[in-house]
Each structure stands twice: as C-alpha cells, then as structure tokens.
XYZ file of C-alpha atoms in Angstrom:
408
model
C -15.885 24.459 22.933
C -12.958 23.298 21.205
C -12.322 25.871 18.265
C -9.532 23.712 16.121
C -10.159 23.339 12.488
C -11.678 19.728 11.650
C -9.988 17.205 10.259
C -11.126 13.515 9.380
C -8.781 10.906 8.806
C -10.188 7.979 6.599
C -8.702 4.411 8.278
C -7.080 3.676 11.050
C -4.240 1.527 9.796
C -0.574 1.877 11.577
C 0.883 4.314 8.999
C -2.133 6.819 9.987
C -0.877 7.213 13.417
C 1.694 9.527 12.257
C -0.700 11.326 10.105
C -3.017 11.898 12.927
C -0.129 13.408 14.917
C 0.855 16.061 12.299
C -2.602 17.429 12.013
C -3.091 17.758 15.046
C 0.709 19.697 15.410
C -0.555 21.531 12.451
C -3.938 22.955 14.740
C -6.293 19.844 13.700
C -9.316 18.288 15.953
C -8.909 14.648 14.505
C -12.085 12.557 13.810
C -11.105 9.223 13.044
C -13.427 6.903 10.736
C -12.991 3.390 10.683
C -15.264 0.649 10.893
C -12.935 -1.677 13.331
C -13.854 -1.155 17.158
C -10.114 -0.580 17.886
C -8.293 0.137 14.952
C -4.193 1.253 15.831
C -4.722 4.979 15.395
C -7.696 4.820 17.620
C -5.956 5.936 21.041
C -3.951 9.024 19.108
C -7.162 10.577 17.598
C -9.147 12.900 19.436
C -12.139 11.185 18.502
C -13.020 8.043 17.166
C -16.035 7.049 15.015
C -17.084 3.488 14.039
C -18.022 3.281 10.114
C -16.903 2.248 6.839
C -14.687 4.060 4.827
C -16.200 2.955 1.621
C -19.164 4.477 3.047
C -18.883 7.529 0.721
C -22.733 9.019 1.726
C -21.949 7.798 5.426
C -18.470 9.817 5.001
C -20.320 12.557 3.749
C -23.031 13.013 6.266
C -20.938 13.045 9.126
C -18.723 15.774 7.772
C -21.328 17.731 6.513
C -22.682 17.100 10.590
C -19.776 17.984 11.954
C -18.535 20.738 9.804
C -15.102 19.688 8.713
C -12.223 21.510 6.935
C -10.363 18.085 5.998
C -11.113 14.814 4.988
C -8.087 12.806 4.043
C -6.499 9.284 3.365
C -2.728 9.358 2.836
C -2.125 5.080 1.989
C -5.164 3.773 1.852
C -6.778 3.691 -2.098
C -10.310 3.203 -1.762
C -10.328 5.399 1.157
C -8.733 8.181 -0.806
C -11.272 7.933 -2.929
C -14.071 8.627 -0.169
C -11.668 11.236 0.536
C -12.255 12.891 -2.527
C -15.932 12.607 -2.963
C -16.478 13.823 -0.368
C -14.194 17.131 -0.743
C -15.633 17.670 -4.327
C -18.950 17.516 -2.484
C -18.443 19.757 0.350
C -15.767 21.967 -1.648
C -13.085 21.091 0.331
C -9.622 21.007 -0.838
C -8.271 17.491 -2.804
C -5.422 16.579 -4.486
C -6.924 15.196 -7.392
C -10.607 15.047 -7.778
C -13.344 12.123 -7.588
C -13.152 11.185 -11.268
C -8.970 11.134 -11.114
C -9.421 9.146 -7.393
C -11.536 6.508 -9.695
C -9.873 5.982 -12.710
C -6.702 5.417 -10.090
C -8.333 2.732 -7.765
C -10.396 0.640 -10.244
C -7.864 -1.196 -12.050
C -9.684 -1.598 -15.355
C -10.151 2.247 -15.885
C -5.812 2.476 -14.892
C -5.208 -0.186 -17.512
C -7.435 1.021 -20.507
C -5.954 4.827 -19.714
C -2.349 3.523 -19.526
C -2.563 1.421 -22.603
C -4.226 4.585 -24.619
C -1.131 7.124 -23.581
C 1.237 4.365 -24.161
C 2.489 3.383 -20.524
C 3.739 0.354 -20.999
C 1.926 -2.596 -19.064
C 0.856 -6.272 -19.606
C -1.906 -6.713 -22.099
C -5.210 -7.705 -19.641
C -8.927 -8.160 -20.231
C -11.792 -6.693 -18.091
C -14.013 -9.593 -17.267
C -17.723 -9.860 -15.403
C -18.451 -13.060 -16.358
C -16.315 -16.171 -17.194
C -17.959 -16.212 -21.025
C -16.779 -12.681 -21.697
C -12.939 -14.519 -21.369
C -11.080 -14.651 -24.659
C -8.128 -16.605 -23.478
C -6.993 -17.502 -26.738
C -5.228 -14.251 -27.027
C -3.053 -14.621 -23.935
C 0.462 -16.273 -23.080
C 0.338 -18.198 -19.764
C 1.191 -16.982 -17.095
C -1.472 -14.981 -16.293
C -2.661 -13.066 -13.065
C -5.979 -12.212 -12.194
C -7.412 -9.482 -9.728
C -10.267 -7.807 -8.930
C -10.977 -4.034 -9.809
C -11.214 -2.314 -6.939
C -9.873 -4.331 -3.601
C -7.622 -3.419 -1.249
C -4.714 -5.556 0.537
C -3.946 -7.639 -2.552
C -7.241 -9.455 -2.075
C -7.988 -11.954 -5.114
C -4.645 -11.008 -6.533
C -3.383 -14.410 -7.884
C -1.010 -16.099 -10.410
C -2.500 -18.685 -13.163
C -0.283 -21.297 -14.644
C -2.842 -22.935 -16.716
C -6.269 -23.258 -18.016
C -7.199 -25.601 -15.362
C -7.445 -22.886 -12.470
C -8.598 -20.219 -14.358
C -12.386 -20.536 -13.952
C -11.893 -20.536 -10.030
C -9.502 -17.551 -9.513
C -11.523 -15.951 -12.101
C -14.920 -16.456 -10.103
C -13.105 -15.462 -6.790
C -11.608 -12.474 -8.049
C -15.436 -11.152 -9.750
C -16.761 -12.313 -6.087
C -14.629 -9.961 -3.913
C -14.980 -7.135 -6.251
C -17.805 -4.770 -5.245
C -18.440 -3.954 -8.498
C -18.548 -7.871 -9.887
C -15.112 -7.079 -12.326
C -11.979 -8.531 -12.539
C -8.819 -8.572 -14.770
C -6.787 -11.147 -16.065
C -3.521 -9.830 -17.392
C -0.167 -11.549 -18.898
C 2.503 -11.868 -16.086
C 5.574 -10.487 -17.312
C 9.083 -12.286 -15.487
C 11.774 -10.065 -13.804
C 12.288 -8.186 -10.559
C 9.746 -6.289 -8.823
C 10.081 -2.490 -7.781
C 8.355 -0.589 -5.903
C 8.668 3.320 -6.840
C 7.857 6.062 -4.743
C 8.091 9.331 -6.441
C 6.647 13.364 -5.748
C 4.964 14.700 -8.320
C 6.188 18.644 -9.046
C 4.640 20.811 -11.373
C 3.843 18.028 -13.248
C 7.296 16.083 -12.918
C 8.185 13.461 -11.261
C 10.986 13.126 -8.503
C 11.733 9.591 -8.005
C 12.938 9.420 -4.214
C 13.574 5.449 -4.149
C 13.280 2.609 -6.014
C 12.940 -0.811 -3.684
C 12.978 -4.564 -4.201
C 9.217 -6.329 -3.576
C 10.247 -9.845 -2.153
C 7.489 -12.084 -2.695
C 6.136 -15.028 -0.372
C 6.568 -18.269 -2.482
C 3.177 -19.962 -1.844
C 1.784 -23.107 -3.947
C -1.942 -21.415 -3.921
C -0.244 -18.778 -6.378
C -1.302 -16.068 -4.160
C 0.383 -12.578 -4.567
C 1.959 -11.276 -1.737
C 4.917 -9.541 -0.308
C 6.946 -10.043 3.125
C 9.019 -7.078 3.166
C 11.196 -5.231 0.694
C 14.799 -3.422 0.465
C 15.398 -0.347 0.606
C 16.932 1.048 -2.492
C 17.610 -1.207 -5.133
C 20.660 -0.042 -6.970
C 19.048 0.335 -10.571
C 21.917 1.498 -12.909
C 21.046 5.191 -14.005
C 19.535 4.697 -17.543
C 16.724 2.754 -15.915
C 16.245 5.511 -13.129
C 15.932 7.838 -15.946
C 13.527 5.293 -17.703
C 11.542 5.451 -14.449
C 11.306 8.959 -14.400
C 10.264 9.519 -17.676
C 7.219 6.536 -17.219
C 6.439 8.642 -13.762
C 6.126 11.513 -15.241
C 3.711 10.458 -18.621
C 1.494 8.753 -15.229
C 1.339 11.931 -14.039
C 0.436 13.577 -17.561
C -2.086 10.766 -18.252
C -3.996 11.187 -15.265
C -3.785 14.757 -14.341
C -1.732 14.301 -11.190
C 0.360 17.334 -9.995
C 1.505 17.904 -6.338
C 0.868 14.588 -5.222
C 3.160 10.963 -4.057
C 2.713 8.599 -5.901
C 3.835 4.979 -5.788
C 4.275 2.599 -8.442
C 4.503 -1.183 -8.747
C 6.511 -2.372 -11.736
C 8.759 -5.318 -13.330
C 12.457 -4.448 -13.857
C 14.018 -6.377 -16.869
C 17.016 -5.019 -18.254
C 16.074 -2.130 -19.396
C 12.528 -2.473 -19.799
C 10.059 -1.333 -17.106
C 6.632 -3.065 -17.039
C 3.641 -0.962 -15.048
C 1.680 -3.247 -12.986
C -0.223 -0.669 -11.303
C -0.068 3.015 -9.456
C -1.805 5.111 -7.055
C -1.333 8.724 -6.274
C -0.816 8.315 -2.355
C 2.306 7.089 0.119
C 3.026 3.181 0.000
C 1.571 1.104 3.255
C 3.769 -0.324 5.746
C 6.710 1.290 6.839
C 7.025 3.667 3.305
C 6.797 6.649 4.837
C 9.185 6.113 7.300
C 12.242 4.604 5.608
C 11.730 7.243 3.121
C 12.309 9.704 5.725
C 15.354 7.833 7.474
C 16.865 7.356 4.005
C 16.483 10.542 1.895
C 15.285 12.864 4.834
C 12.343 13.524 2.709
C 8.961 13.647 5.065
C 6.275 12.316 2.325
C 3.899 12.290 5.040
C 3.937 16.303 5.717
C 3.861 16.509 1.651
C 0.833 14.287 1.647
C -0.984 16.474 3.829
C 0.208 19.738 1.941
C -1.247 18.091 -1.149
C -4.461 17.835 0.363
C -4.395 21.386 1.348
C -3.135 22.373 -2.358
C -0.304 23.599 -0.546
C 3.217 23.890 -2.876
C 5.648 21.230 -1.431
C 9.523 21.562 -1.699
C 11.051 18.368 -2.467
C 14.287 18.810 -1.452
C 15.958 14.706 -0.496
C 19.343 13.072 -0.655
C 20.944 9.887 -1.508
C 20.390 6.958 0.620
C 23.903 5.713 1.928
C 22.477 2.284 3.666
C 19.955 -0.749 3.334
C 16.829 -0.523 4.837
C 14.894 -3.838 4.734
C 11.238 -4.168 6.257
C 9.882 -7.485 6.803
C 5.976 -8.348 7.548
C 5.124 -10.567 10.350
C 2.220 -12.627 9.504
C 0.203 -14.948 11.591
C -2.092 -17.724 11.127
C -5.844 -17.587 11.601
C -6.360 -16.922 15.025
C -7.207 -13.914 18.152
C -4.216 -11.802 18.139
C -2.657 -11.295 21.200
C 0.913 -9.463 21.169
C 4.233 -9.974 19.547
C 7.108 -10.929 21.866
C 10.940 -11.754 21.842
C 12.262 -8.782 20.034
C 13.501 -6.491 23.052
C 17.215 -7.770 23.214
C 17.193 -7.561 19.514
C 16.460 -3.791 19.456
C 18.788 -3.316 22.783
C 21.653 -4.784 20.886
C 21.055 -3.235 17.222
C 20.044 -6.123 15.377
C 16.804 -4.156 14.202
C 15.829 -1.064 14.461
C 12.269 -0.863 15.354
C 9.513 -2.932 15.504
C 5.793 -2.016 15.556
C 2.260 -4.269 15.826
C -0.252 -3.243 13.859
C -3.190 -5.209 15.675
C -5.127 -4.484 18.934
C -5.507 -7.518 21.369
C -8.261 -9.305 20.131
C -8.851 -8.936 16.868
C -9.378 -11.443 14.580
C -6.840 -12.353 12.049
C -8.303 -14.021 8.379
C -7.133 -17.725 6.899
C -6.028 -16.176 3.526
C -3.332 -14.962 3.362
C -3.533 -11.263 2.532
C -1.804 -8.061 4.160
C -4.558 -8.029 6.505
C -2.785 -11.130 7.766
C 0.013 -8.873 8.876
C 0.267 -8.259 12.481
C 3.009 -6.188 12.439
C 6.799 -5.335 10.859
C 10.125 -5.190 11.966
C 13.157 -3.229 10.195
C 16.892 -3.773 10.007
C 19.627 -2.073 8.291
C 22.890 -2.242 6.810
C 26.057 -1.571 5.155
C 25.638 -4.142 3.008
C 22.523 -6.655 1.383
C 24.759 -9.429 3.386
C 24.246 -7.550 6.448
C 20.697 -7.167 6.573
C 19.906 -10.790 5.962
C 21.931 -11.986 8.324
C 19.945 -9.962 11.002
C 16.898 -10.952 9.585
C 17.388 -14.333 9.776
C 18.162 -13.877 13.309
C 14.991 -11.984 14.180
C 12.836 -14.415 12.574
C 14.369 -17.104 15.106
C 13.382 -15.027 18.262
C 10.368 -13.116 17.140
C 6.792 -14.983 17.988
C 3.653 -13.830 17.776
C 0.909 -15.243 20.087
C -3.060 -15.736 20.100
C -5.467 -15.151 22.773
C -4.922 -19.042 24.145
C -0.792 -18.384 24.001
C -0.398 -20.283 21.006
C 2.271 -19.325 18.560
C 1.048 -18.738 15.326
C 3.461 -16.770 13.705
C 4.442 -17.637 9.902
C 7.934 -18.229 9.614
C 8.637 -20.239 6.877
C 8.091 -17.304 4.272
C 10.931 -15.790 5.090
C-alpha cells in the first residue's frame, strides 16, 4: 500500500507538469483530474482520472473517496475555484477560500468589487439579456466577455452598434451562468503583471508586453509576450501600489497573483486579475529571469506555508510565442531541432497529445504549443523569431500543415 500523502491536481494543461513533479519531490501520490483522455500531464501523474474540473460535487466525491490531503490548481481559474470548494468542504488547506475563489473568477463580482475600493478599471455593465443593455452610456469601443470562461472564450472587441447584439448573445451563450459584460476599451499597451503577495503586499516580480493577434473578427487574443517591459519606475511603483489595494480588496495574502492591465503614460487601467501563476510559459521565464520559483510558492500557498520572496533583476529578453493551428487532428510539431542545436531558441514544448482535436475559433485552446527565444536586445529576439516561424510547422493526422503563421 502506497502510504504518500494525497494530492489532486485540478487540469492537466502543460504548465501542470511541473507542478505534478514537485509534489511528488515534496512526498505526494498525484491524482490527476481532467476530463481529456490524454491531457499533457497525464504520463507524469501517478494516476490519472477522467472528469471535469468544473465538476465541483464530482471533485468532491472523489477526494472525499480517496482521502486526500491536497487539492490544487496553480493556472487554471475555474479550476482553482473547484480547488477551493472543495478544501473549505473537506477542511483542507486553501489559499483563499470559496467565496474569495468566486468573486476572482466571475468577472462581474471582480468589476463591481474593484470599482467600490476604487481600482481603477473601464466602466462595464453586467448583462443577461440584450434588453438589460444601456448602451447609451458607453464610448465605442467596447469589449464584451462572458463571466466566468476560461481561454479568452467570447472575449471580443466591438466597434459599433451593428455587432453588438451578436457578440453580446455569444458571449451570454458560452457563459455557464447566462452573463456577460460589456466594458469601454481603453487604448495603450498591454501588461501582464505577475506579482507575490506578502503579508498583504505586493512584490511585483515582472511586468511583460501582451502582443495581440490582429484579427478582423475582433477576437481577443495573444501570441506571445516579452519578457520585461522596461516601465520607467514611477509606473512600477503605480503598479505596486494598485497590486497591493487588489490584494486589500479581496483578502488575498500569501498568494501569486497576475494581472492584466493597459499602460498609458502614467495611468494603469485593470482589465482583470486572478490570484494564481499566468498560463503558458509564466512560471518558467519567471524563474530563468528573476530566479524566483512561483511554482514552489504556489504550492506553499496552498499549504498556508510562509514563502520567502527573495528575486533579482532580469538582465535579458525573454519572448514566448504561441503556435497555433487550424482546425484539424493534431499530430506533432516539427522543424525546430537545428534551431535549438544552434541557439536560435531556447526551448520548445507541445502542449497537445497526438490526436486530439483542435477547435475553428480561435482561442488559446487553439494553441498547440510555444517556443521561447532570448536576447540582449528587443532587436535580437525578433530577428530569431522571425526565423523560427519560417522553419517551425505543425502537422495534422493526414500530414497537412496547418500551422498559423501569419499572426506573427
């Protein structure tokens, strides 16, 4: 009988693999949930389980079945808020409990909250149904969303009245809970801020650059970012402060926590937050760049365990870039080995099984994997990106490329 502690992780996404790994360094027996047949942490875990991690009574029977000591989600939101339920349930540890995981992952609760402690954001309306719409009161642009997705699902950008009424519908139809938001799209760059929150204080370990796809159906998504954006120091401290009234507002303390936001000047504009580690490769630049490991913090904050956060300065450009691929089988990603043998990136990882079926809209579920270069210099880093692009293919089931290159 195998005596370990318990641990399940919720979602089997790329990032997760390293989280599985840690636990079970830490002493864990790893029970992975997710609902895919082979999701990419499925061969690290030391068991795998089919079902939905939105499944919160599902969740909760099995651990009560099996007895667990953990149930954790380190980048995934809904997740960490099946994560939580459950804990509060079962009387597990959490780093925040089930009413905090809510009011974080349904985006109407995050924007009343932020506009009542001042957190400055776009000015938005919850809507249910397309008569509840006052859209006399906004400035166009505007961007709509559902409440509660994940992977940017719904998530699109209105340039007049004439597409409002079906973005609106689309966004209340993916949302489990029938609720969207239309808020005011405010113009400058977008940052992505990951920060650890420390006795109620934030540490800001990096500030990056969002680079968004330029699509004509207005949806809103990313195909990589760089790593740090040199903000000039009174915005950094302007970040800090906003981090750390988030953390007030919301009752967050010994937690990561990312943040999406518009840079302009020197005004920063919250788009939205969530107490976890960013998707993607986060985790990992964070650690190559500041030598900071947020995913061994993440787990401590589960456990209510005090973290140190001790990082440095990053000295060079990191830049990640998603690889996205039509709707298709995905098969494997090829024509990248000379480019890692001779430095042009550094690593590149796929975050699909053979198989599995990739959507038409374009979403981060679209993303079949990343690749990451780096730099001395901005200059630098394109110039190797433009280079992968040109070699890296992806390939379906038949051996048809299908790789998305012209969003780069």
């Amino acid at each position: 009988m195998d005596n370990r502690a318990k641990a399940i992780v919720l979602g089997g996404t790329f990032p997760h693999i390293t989280l599985i790994k840690k636990l079970q360094k830490r002493g864990f027996y790893v029970i992975l949930l997710d609902y895919y047949e082979n999701p990419p942490a499925k061969p690290i875990a030391d068991e795998h389980i089919q079902e939905s991690t939105l499944d919160k009574e599902a969740v909760l029977k099995i651990a009560k079945e099996r007895e667990v000591d953990l149930v954790i989600s380190t980048c995934i939101d809904q997740a960490n808020v099946t994560a939580c339920y459950v804990g509060e349930k079962l009387g597990l540890s959490i780093p925040y409990n089930y009413k905090t995981a809510l009011n974080v992952t349904d985006k109407s609760l995050m924007k009343a909250m932020m506009m009542s402690n001042k957190i400055p954001t776009s000015r938005y309306q919850k809507v249910s149904d397309l008569l509840d719409l006052n859209i006399n009161k906004f400035k166009f642009p505007l961007i709509v969303k559902p409440v509660d997705s994940n992977s940017s699902k719904g998530v699109k950008k209105i340039q007049s009245r004439d597409l409002i009424n079906k973005y609106l519908s689309e966004a209340i139809g993916l949302s489990r809970d029938g609720n969207a938001i239309i808020e005011e799209f405010i113009e400058g760059k977008e940052i992505g801020i990951d920060c650890y929150i420390k006795n109620g204080k934030a540490e800001v370990l990096m500030v990056k650059e969002r680079r968004k796809i330029d699509l004509k159906d207005n949806t809103q998504q990313i195909y990589g970012c760089f790593w740090p954006d040199n903000l000039r120091s009174t915005i950094l401290d302007r970040i800090t402060e906003i981090a750390t009234d988030i953390a007030k507002a919301f009752n967050l303390d010994n937690t990561p926590l990312m943040i999406q936001a518009i840079a302009n000047n020197n005004d920063i504009n919250v788009i939205e937050f969530a107490p976890r580690i960013g998707g993607g490769e986060s985790f990992r630049i964070i650690k190559l760049s500041t030598g900071f490991d947020i995913v061994e913090a993440a787990i401590d904050s589960y456990l209510n365990k005090s973290v140190e956060v001790t990082f440095k300065d990053p000295t060079l450009y990191y830049v990640e870039n998603f690889i996205y691929a039509q709707e298709s089988k995905f098969k494997a990603i090829s024509g990248f080995e000379s480019l890692l043998n001779e430095g042009t990136i550094e690593y590149i990882d796929t975050f699909k099984s053979y198989g599995t079926q990739i959507g038409k809209d374009l979403t981060s579920n679209n993303r079949v994997g990343v690749f990451t270069v780096k730099g001395s210099t901005k200059e630098e880093t394109i110039e190797k990106i433009q280079k992968a692009v040109q070699e890296i293919e992806v390939y379906d089931v038949n051996d048809q490329p299908i790789m998305i290159k012209s969003i780069y």
